[in-house]
Tab-separated table of N, CA, C and O in Angstrom:
chain	number	residue	atom	x	y	z
A	1	ALA	N	94.953	56.891	115.124
A	1	ALA	CA	95.949	57.526	115.973
A	1	ALA	C	96.896	58.386	115.127
A	1	ALA	O	97.270	59.472	115.535
A	2	ALA	N	97.252	57.859	113.963
A	2	ALA	CA	98.168	58.607	113.093
A	2	ALA	C	97.489	59.872	112.588
A	2	ALA	O	98.134	60.926	112.474
A	3	GLU	N	96.189	59.782	112.316
A	3	GLU	CA	95.471	60.965	111.826
A	3	GLU	C	95.350	62.031	112.916
A	3	GLU	O	95.516	63.219	112.648
A	4	GLU	N	95.095	61.586	114.150
A	4	GLU	CA	95.012	62.535	115.268
A	4	GLU	C	96.355	63.234	115.478
A	4	GLU	O	96.403	64.433	115.729
A	5	ARG	N	97.438	62.462	115.390
A	5	ARG	CA	98.776	63.044	115.576
A	5	ARG	C	99.072	64.050	114.467
A	5	ARG	O	99.635	65.118	114.715
A	6	SER	N	98.666	63.733	113.240
A	6	SER	CA	98.881	64.634	112.117
A	6	SER	C	98.116	65.941	112.323
A	6	SER	O	98.652	67.027	112.082
A	7	LEU	N	96.860	65.836	112.773
A	7	LEU	CA	96.064	67.042	113.046
A	7	LEU	C	96.703	67.865	114.163
A	7	LEU	O	96.743	69.092	114.100
A	8	TYR	N	97.212	67.182	115.205
A	8	TYR	CA	97.863	67.886	116.315
A	8	TYR	C	99.100	68.636	115.823
A	8	TYR	O	99.318	69.801	116.182
A	9	ILE	N	99.910	67.971	115.002
A	9	ILE	CA	101.125	68.609	114.475
A	9	ILE	C	100.752	69.809	113.597
A	9	ILE	O	101.379	70.876	113.693
A	10	MET	N	99.719	69.653	112.768
A	10	MET	CA	99.292	70.781	111.925
A	10	MET	C	98.827	71.954	112.777
A	10	MET	O	99.123	73.113	112.483
A	11	ARG	N	98.093	71.658	113.850
A	11	ARG	CA	97.610	72.723	114.741
A	11	ARG	C	98.776	73.443	115.412
A	11	ARG	O	98.793	74.671	115.507
A	12	VAL	N	99.775	72.682	115.867
A	12	VAL	CA	100.947	73.284	116.510
A	12	VAL	C	101.703	74.153	115.510
A	12	VAL	O	102.142	75.268	115.848
A	13	VAL	N	101.836	73.682	114.287
A	13	VAL	CA	102.532	74.463	113.259
A	13	VAL	C	101.748	75.740	112.966
A	13	VAL	O	102.343	76.822	112.838
A	14	GLN	N	100.421	75.660	112.888
A	14	GLN	CA	99.609	76.857	112.646
A	14	GLN	C	99.794	77.875	113.762
A	14	GLN	O	99.956	79.074	113.518
A	15	ILE	N	99.785	77.394	115.008
A	15	ILE	CA	99.960	78.304	116.155
A	15	ILE	C	101.345	78.941	116.110
A	15	ILE	O	101.496	80.154	116.360
A	16	ALA	N	102.380	78.157	115.777
A	16	ALA	CA	103.746	78.701	115.715
A	16	ALA	C	103.848	79.764	114.626
A	16	ALA	O	104.440	80.835	114.842
A	17	VAL	N	103.253	79.491	113.464
A	17	VAL	CA	103.306	80.469	112.367
A	17	VAL	C	102.567	81.748	112.753
A	17	VAL	O	103.048	82.861	112.501
A	18	MET	N	101.411	81.608	113.408
A	18	MET	CA	100.661	82.797	113.822
A	18	MET	C	101.444	83.610	114.862
A	18	MET	O	101.428	84.837	114.838
A	19	CYS	N	102.133	82.923	115.773
A	19	CYS	CA	102.947	83.633	116.768
A	19	CYS	C	104.083	84.409	116.095
A	19	CYS	O	104.348	85.560	116.446
A	20	VAL	N	104.740	83.775	115.137
A	20	VAL	CA	105.830	84.451	114.430
A	20	VAL	C	105.300	85.664	113.668
A	20	VAL	O	105.898	86.750	113.705
A	21	LEU	N	104.164	85.515	112.990
A	21	LEU	CA	103.583	86.644	112.257
A	21	LEU	C	103.176	87.766	113.204
A	21	LEU	O	103.403	88.949	112.925
A	22	ALA	N	102.570	87.404	114.342
A	22	ALA	CA	102.155	88.423	115.310
A	22	ALA	C	103.367	89.180	115.849
A	22	ALA	O	103.349	90.418	115.962
A	23	LEU	N	104.430	88.456	116.179
A	23	LEU	CA	105.642	89.121	116.668
A	23	LEU	C	106.246	90.017	115.598
A	23	LEU	O	106.732	91.124	115.904
A	24	THR	N	106.224	89.559	114.361
A	24	THR	CA	106.753	90.381	113.269
A	24	THR	C	105.972	91.679	113.142
A	24	THR	O	106.555	92.764	113.010
A	25	VAL	N	104.662	91.589	113.224
A	25	VAL	CA	103.830	92.793	113.125
A	25	VAL	C	104.083	93.718	114.304
A	25	VAL	O	104.235	94.940	114.145
A	26	VAL	N	104.156	93.147	115.511
A	26	VAL	CA	104.364	93.979	116.711
A	26	VAL	C	105.707	94.705	116.627
A	26	VAL	O	105.788	95.915	116.871
A	27	PHE	N	106.765	93.983	116.285
A	27	PHE	CA	108.074	94.629	116.190
A	27	PHE	C	108.127	95.617	115.028
A	27	PHE	O	108.773	96.662	115.126
A	28	GLY	N	107.441	95.307	113.931
A	28	GLY	CA	107.388	96.250	112.811
A	28	GLY	C	106.735	97.551	113.212
A	28	GLY	O	107.244	98.635	112.916
A	29	ILE	N	105.606	97.459	113.923
A	29	ILE	CA	104.935	98.676	114.386
A	29	ILE	C	105.818	99.432	115.374
A	29	ILE	O	105.918	100.654	115.337
A	30	PHE	N	106.483	98.688	116.270
A	30	PHE	CA	107.353	99.318	117.268
A	30	PHE	C	108.487	100.090	116.612
A	30	PHE	O	108.727	101.261	116.918
A	31	PHE	N	109.190	99.442	115.659
A	31	PHE	CA	110.328	100.110	115.021
A	31	PHE	C	109.857	101.245	114.116
A	31	PHE	O	110.519	102.276	114.018
A	32	LEU	N	108.716	101.071	113.458
A	32	LEU	CA	108.173	102.160	112.643
A	32	LEU	C	107.829	103.356	113.525
A	32	LEU	O	108.129	104.501	113.191
A	33	GLY	N	107.226	103.082	114.683
A	33	GLY	CA	106.900	104.160	115.622
A	33	GLY	C	108.143	104.870	116.122
A	33	GLY	O	108.189	106.096	116.212
A	34	CYS	N	109.181	104.090	116.452
A	34	CYS	CA	110.434	104.708	116.916
A	34	CYS	C	111.051	105.560	115.814
A	34	CYS	O	111.550	106.658	116.077
A	35	ASN	N	111.009	105.067	114.596
A	35	ASN	CA	111.581	105.807	113.475
A	35	ASN	C	110.825	107.121	113.268
A	35	ASN	O	111.435	108.181	113.072
A	36	LEU	N	109.484	107.067	113.337
A	36	LEU	CA	108.697	108.289	113.178
A	36	LEU	C	108.953	109.256	114.322
A	36	LEU	O	109.001	110.470	114.120
A	37	LEU	N	109.128	108.723	115.537
A	37	LEU	CA	109.408	109.577	116.689
A	37	LEU	C	110.746	110.290	116.509
A	37	LEU	O	110.863	111.493	116.752
A	38	ILE	N	111.753	109.555	116.057
A	38	ILE	CA	113.076	110.159	115.835
A	38	ILE	C	112.985	111.231	114.744
A	38	ILE	O	113.543	112.323	114.887
A	39	LYS	N	112.256	110.930	113.670
A	39	LYS	CA	112.122	111.913	112.595
A	39	LYS	C	111.367	113.147	113.072
A	39	LYS	O	111.713	114.266	112.718
A	40	SER	N	110.321	112.949	113.898
A	40	SER	CA	109.555	114.109	114.376
A	40	SER	C	110.412	114.961	115.313
A	40	SER	O	110.319	116.182	115.295
A	41	GLU	N	111.250	114.317	116.135
A	41	GLU	CA	112.149	115.101	116.994
A	41	GLU	C	113.114	115.915	116.145
A	41	GLU	O	113.395	117.074	116.448
A	42	GLY	N	113.609	115.320	115.080
A	42	GLY	CA	114.497	116.059	114.183
A	42	GLY	C	113.782	117.229	113.537
A	42	GLY	O	114.339	118.324	113.408
A	43	MET	N	112.526	117.018	113.125
A	43	MET	CA	111.748	118.098	112.522
A	43	MET	C	111.499	119.214	113.536
A	43	MET	O	111.593	120.391	113.210
A	44	ILE	N	111.181	118.823	114.789
A	44	ILE	CA	110.931	119.837	115.824
A	44	ILE	C	112.193	120.650	116.069
A	44	ILE	O	112.139	121.877	116.164
A	45	ASN	N	113.342	119.972	116.165
A	45	ASN	CA	114.599	120.691	116.371
A	45	ASN	C	114.888	121.621	115.199
A	45	ASN	O	115.359	122.740	115.383
A	46	PHE	N	114.592	121.158	113.987
A	46	PHE	CA	114.812	121.994	112.807
A	46	PHE	C	113.921	123.228	112.863
A	46	PHE	O	114.365	124.343	112.595
A	47	LEU	N	112.652	123.052	113.254
A	47	LEU	CA	111.737	124.195	113.328
A	47	LEU	C	112.138	125.151	114.438
A	47	LEU	O	112.029	126.368	114.297
A	48	VAL	N	112.603	124.613	115.564
A	48	VAL	CA	113.026	125.481	116.674
A	48	VAL	C	114.226	126.316	116.240
A	48	VAL	O	114.290	127.510	116.508
A	49	LYS	N	115.183	125.699	115.552
A	49	LYS	CA	116.330	126.466	115.065
A	49	LYS	C	115.882	127.500	114.045
A	49	LYS	O	116.407	128.607	113.995
A	50	ASP	N	114.889	127.139	113.245
A	50	ASP	CA	114.398	128.051	112.216
A	50	ASP	C	113.691	129.252	112.840
A	50	ASP	O	113.765	130.355	112.319
A	51	ARG	N	113.012	129.046	113.946
A	51	ARG	CA	112.216	130.127	114.563
A	51	ARG	C	113.046	131.060	115.431
A	51	ARG	O	112.566	132.085	115.853
A	52	ARG	N	114.265	130.682	115.761
A	52	ARG	CA	115.094	131.521	116.618
A	52	ARG	C	115.322	132.867	115.916
A	52	ARG	O	115.772	132.912	114.777
A	53	PRO	N	114.984	133.962	116.572
A	53	PRO	CA	115.127	135.271	115.901
A	53	PRO	C	116.594	135.596	115.624
A	53	PRO	O	117.472	135.252	116.402
A	54	SER	N	116.828	136.262	114.541
A	54	SER	CA	118.201	136.612	114.184
A	54	SER	C	118.654	137.835	114.980
A	54	SER	O	117.856	138.542	115.593
A	55	LYS	N	119.942	138.133	114.934
A	55	LYS	CA	120.478	139.272	115.685
A	55	LYS	C	119.991	140.586	115.103
A	55	LYS	O	119.847	141.574	115.811
A	56	GLU	N	119.697	140.632	113.825
A	56	GLU	CA	119.189	141.859	113.212
A	56	GLU	C	117.828	142.233	113.793
A	56	GLU	O	117.558	143.394	114.076
A	57	VAL	N	116.976	141.230	113.995
A	57	VAL	CA	115.651	141.492	114.573
A	57	VAL	C	115.806	142.013	115.986
A	57	VAL	O	115.129	142.955	116.390
A	58	GLU	N	116.740	141.433	116.772
A	58	GLU	CA	116.958	141.917	118.133
A	58	GLU	C	117.447	143.361	118.113
A	58	GLU	O	117.020	144.184	118.924
A	59	ALA	N	118.319	143.712	117.191
A	59	ALA	CA	118.833	145.067	117.124
A	59	ALA	C	117.705	146.053	116.794
A	59	ALA	O	117.631	147.132	117.362
A	60	VAL	N	116.801	145.647	115.911
A	60	VAL	CA	115.696	146.517	115.555
A	60	VAL	C	114.763	146.693	116.735
A	60	VAL	O	114.276	147.784	117.004
A	61	VAL	N	114.522	145.622	117.496
A	61	VAL	CA	113.615	145.708	118.647
A	61	VAL	C	114.248	146.547	119.740
A	61	VAL	O	113.594	147.363	120.364
A	62	VAL	N	115.557	146.385	119.980
A	62	VAL	CA	116.226	147.097	121.055
A	62	VAL	C	116.459	148.558	120.670
A	62	VAL	O	116.407	149.437	121.508
A	63	GLY	N	116.645	148.840	119.398
A	63	GLY	CA	116.996	150.175	118.926
A	63	GLY	C	116.090	151.309	119.391
A	63	GLY	O	116.562	152.271	120.002
A	64	PRO	N	114.772	151.277	119.147
A	64	PRO	CA	113.922	152.418	119.472
A	64	PRO	C	113.836	152.727	120.971
A	64	PRO	O	113.593	153.846	121.356
A	65	TYR	N	114.037	151.761	121.821
A	65	TYR	CA	113.942	152.020	123.259
A	65	TYR	C	115.202	152.703	123.684
A	65	TYR	O	115.466	153.257	124.592
């Protein structure tokens, strides 16, 4: 009986450890994904600001007409 109880306790501990590890991995992937998403939005905003034509280009385009 004592051996069966010991095996049961070991099994419960193994399941608890696996659950904690799985949750750690899931949250790690989630936060890493959010961080990459935030960085990509920042990069997109930076590129959009970079691509905005300057006033000199507008003056050159408007000038000949």
